[in-house]
CSV table of C-alpha atoms in Angstrom, one decimal:
chain,number,residue,atom,x,y,z
K,602,ASP,CA,0.0,-0.1,-0.1
K,603,ILE,CA,0.8,3.7,-0.4
K,604,VAL,CA,-0.7,5.5,2.6
K,605,VAL,CA,-1.4,9.2,2.7
K,606,ASP,CA,-1.6,10.5,6.3
K,607,ILE,CA,-3.4,13.9,6.2
K,608,GLY,CA,-3.1,15.7,9.4
K,609,ALA,CA,0.1,13.7,10.4
K,610,TYR,CA,0.8,15.8,13.5
K,611,VAL,CA,4.2,14.1,14.7
K,612,GLY,CA,3.8,11.0,12.6
K,613,GLU,CA,2.3,8.4,15.0
K,614,TYR,CA,0.1,6.9,12.3
K,615,SER,CA,2.7,7.3,9.7
K,616,LEU,CA,5.3,5.4,11.7
K,617,PHE,CA,2.7,2.7,12.5
K,618,ALA,CA,2.0,2.1,8.8
K,619,ILE,CA,5.8,2.1,8.1
K,620,ASN,CA,6.4,-0.5,10.8
K,621,LYS,CA,3.6,-2.6,9.2
K,622,GLY,CA,5.5,-2.8,6.1
K,623,VAL,CA,3.7,-0.4,3.6
K,624,LYS,CA,5.5,0.5,0.5
K,625,GLN,CA,5.4,4.3,1.3
K,626,VAL,CA,3.8,6.9,3.4
K,627,ILE,CA,3.2,10.5,2.5
K,628,SER,CA,2.6,12.7,5.5
K,629,TYR,CA,0.9,16.0,5.4
K,630,GLU,CA,1.2,18.4,8.3
K,631,PRO,CA,0.7,22.2,8.0
K,632,THR,CA,1.8,23.4,11.5
K,633,PRO,CA,5.4,24.6,11.2
K,634,GLU,CA,6.4,23.6,14.8
K,635,THR,CA,4.8,20.2,14.6
K,636,PHE,CA,6.4,19.7,11.2
K,637,LYS,CA,9.8,20.0,12.7
K,638,VAL,CA,9.0,17.1,15.1
K,639,LEU,CA,7.5,15.1,12.1
K,640,LYS,CA,10.8,15.7,10.4
K,641,LYS,CA,12.7,14.3,13.3
K,642,ASN,CA,10.6,11.3,13.2
K,643,LYS,CA,10.8,10.6,9.5
K,644,LYS,CA,11.8,7.1,8.5
K,645,GLU,CA,12.9,5.5,5.2
K,646,ASN,CA,9.8,5.3,2.8
K,647,MET,CA,8.2,8.3,4.3
K,648,ILE,CA,7.7,11.6,2.5
K,649,ILE,CA,6.9,14.4,4.6
K,650,VAL,CA,5.0,17.5,3.2
K,651,ASN,CA,4.5,20.8,5.2
K,652,LYS,CA,1.2,21.7,3.7
K,653,ALA,CA,-2.6,21.8,4.6
K,654,VAL,CA,-4.8,19.6,2.5
K,655,VAL,CA,-7.9,21.4,1.4
K,656,GLY,CA,-11.0,20.8,-0.5
K,657,ASN,CA,-10.4,23.4,-3.2
K,658,ASP,CA,-7.7,24.9,-5.4
K,659,VAL,CA,-5.9,27.4,-3.3
K,660,ASN,CA,-2.2,27.8,-2.8
K,661,TYR,CA,-2.3,29.1,0.7
K,662,VAL,CA,-4.8,28.9,3.6
K,663,ASN,CA,-5.1,30.4,7.1
K,664,LEU,CA,-4.2,27.9,9.8
K,665,PHE,CA,-5.9,28.7,13.2
K,666,ILE,CA,-3.4,27.9,15.8
K,667,SER,CA,-4.6,26.5,19.1
K,668,LYS,CA,-3.2,27.0,22.6
K,669,GLY,CA,-1.1,24.2,24.0
K,670,ILE,CA,0.4,21.4,22.1
K,671,GLY,CA,-1.2,22.1,18.7
K,672,VAL,CA,-3.4,19.0,18.3
K,673,THR,CA,-6.3,21.1,17.4
K,674,ASN,CA,-4.8,23.5,14.9
K,675,SER,CA,-7.1,23.7,12.0
K,676,ILE,CA,-8.0,25.5,8.7
K,677,VAL,CA,-11.6,25.7,10.1
K,678,LYS,CA,-12.1,29.0,12.0
K,679,SER,CA,-12.8,28.6,15.6
K,680,ILE,CA,-13.1,30.8,18.6
K,681,ARG,CA,-10.7,28.7,20.6
K,682,LYS,CA,-7.7,29.5,18.4
K,683,ASN,CA,-4.7,31.5,19.8
K,684,LYS,CA,-3.4,33.0,16.4
K,685,ILE,CA,-3.6,32.7,12.6
K,686,ILE,CA,-0.8,31.9,10.3
K,687,LYS,CA,-0.8,31.5,6.6
K,688,VAL,CA,0.4,28.0,5.2
K,689,PRO,CA,0.9,26.3,1.8
K,690,ALA,CA,-2.0,24.2,0.7
K,691,ILE,CA,-2.7,21.3,-1.6
K,692,ARG,CA,-6.0,20.0,-2.9
K,693,TYR,CA,-7.1,16.7,-1.5
K,694,GLU,CA,-7.5,15.0,-4.8
K,695,LYS,CA,-3.9,15.8,-5.6
K,696,ALA,CA,-2.6,14.9,-2.2
K,697,VAL,CA,-4.1,11.3,-2.4
K,698,LYS,CA,-3.7,10.7,-6.2
K,699,ASN,CA,-1.2,7.7,-5.7
K,700,ALA,CA,-2.6,6.4,-2.6
K,701,THR,CA,-4.4,3.1,-1.9
K,702,VAL,CA,-5.1,4.0,1.8
K,703,VAL,CA,-5.8,7.5,3.4
K,704,LYS,CA,-6.0,8.6,7.1
K,705,ILE,CA,-7.7,11.9,7.6
K,706,ASP,CA,-7.5,13.8,10.8
K,707,VAL,CA,-7.9,17.5,10.0
K,708,GLU,CA,-10.0,19.1,12.9
K,709,GLY,CA,-13.1,19.7,10.9
K,710,ALA,CA,-11.9,20.3,7.3
K,711,GLU,CA,-12.7,16.7,6.4
K,712,TYR,CA,-16.2,17.9,5.4
K,713,SER,CA,-14.9,19.8,2.5
K,714,PHE,CA,-13.1,16.9,0.9
K,715,ASN,CA,-14.3,14.6,-2.0
K,716,ILE,CA,-13.1,11.7,0.1
K,717,ILE,CA,-13.9,8.9,-2.4
K,718,GLN,CA,-11.3,8.5,-5.0
K,719,PRO,CA,-11.4,5.5,-7.3
K,720,HIS,CA,-7.9,4.1,-6.3
K,721,LEU,CA,-8.4,4.1,-2.6
K,722,ARG,CA,-9.2,0.8,-1.0
K,723,GLY,CA,-9.1,2.0,2.6
K,724,ILE,CA,-10.3,5.2,4.3
K,725,ILE,CA,-9.7,6.1,8.0
K,726,ILE,CA,-11.5,9.4,9.1
K,727,GLU,CA,-11.6,11.1,12.4
K,728,PHE,CA,-14.7,13.3,12.4
K,729,HIS,CA,-14.6,16.5,14.3
K,730,PRO,CA,-17.5,18.5,15.9
K,731,LEU,CA,-18.0,21.8,14.4
K,732,SER,CA,-19.5,24.5,16.7
K,733,GLY,CA,-22.9,25.8,15.4
K,734,GLU,CA,-22.9,23.3,12.5
K,735,PRO,CA,-24.9,20.2,11.8
K,736,TRP,CA,-21.8,18.2,11.6
K,737,LYS,CA,-23.4,14.8,12.5
K,738,LYS,CA,-25.4,15.3,9.3
K,739,TYR,CA,-22.2,15.8,7.3
K,740,VAL,CA,-20.7,12.6,9.0
K,741,GLN,CA,-23.8,10.6,8.0
K,742,LYS,CA,-23.6,11.9,4.4
K,743,ILE,CA,-19.9,10.9,4.2
K,744,MET,CA,-20.7,7.4,5.7
K,745,ASN,CA,-23.7,6.9,3.5
K,746,ASN,CA,-21.6,8.0,0.4
K,747,LEU,CA,-18.9,5.6,1.3
K,748,GLU,CA,-21.2,2.6,1.8
K,749,ASN,CA,-23.1,3.4,-1.4
K,750,ASN,CA,-19.7,3.5,-3.3
K,751,GLY,CA,-18.8,-0.1,-2.3
K,752,TYR,CA,-17.0,0.6,1.0
K,753,LYS,CA,-17.5,-1.7,3.9
K,754,CYS,CA,-17.5,-0.2,7.3
K,755,ILE,CA,-14.9,-2.0,9.5
K,756,TYR,CA,-15.2,0.3,12.5
K,757,LYS,CA,-18.1,2.7,13.0
K,758,PRO,CA,-17.7,5.8,15.1
K,759,THR,CA,-20.1,5.9,18.1
K,760,PHE,CA,-19.7,9.6,19.0
K,761,LYS,CA,-20.2,8.7,22.7
K,762,SER,CA,-17.0,10.6,23.6
K,763,GLY,CA,-14.1,12.4,22.0
K,764,TRP,CA,-12.3,9.0,21.7
K,765,ASN,CA,-15.1,7.5,19.5
K,766,LEU,CA,-15.0,9.9,16.5
K,767,THR,CA,-13.0,7.7,14.0
K,768,GLY,CA,-14.3,5.3,11.4
K,769,CYS,CA,-12.7,3.0,9.0
K,770,TRP,CA,-13.9,1.6,5.6
K,771,GLU,CA,-12.5,-0.9,3.2
K,772,LYS,CA,-13.5,-1.2,-0.5
K,773,ARG,CA,-15.2,-4.5,-1.2
């Protein structure tokens, strides 16, 4: 497999995939400080890219920086953010063009992606609540779309806590 890790943070999932023997991992992390740590964690067969993955054709996007360790930095505007920086961006379809598996953890930006791509056999998504938005309707639309396009749900999010927001689908 070629795995694309969108919202790689410091590379935990990327390293897991490398250790499982995948052919290659392409890790996208837009936060400059976090990217420095990802760079230190880079292994052979990992390509690391300091860009935000977006759902449209823009070259740069605002990244809203959170307080603390940065796990909730996002291109989705939030009142909880500490500051804003401009970062390079790449469209989702281009970011995953050679992938067979994608992991998406982008703090609410996942709702703007055309997630299904014909070459993807596996999709892992961590869904995020959006304040003042019907985000669970967006989630249901994505999950229905996946299943209507031949993906079988391997693990369904329950949304009972912040630890139950991730789902996994495999192409049948």
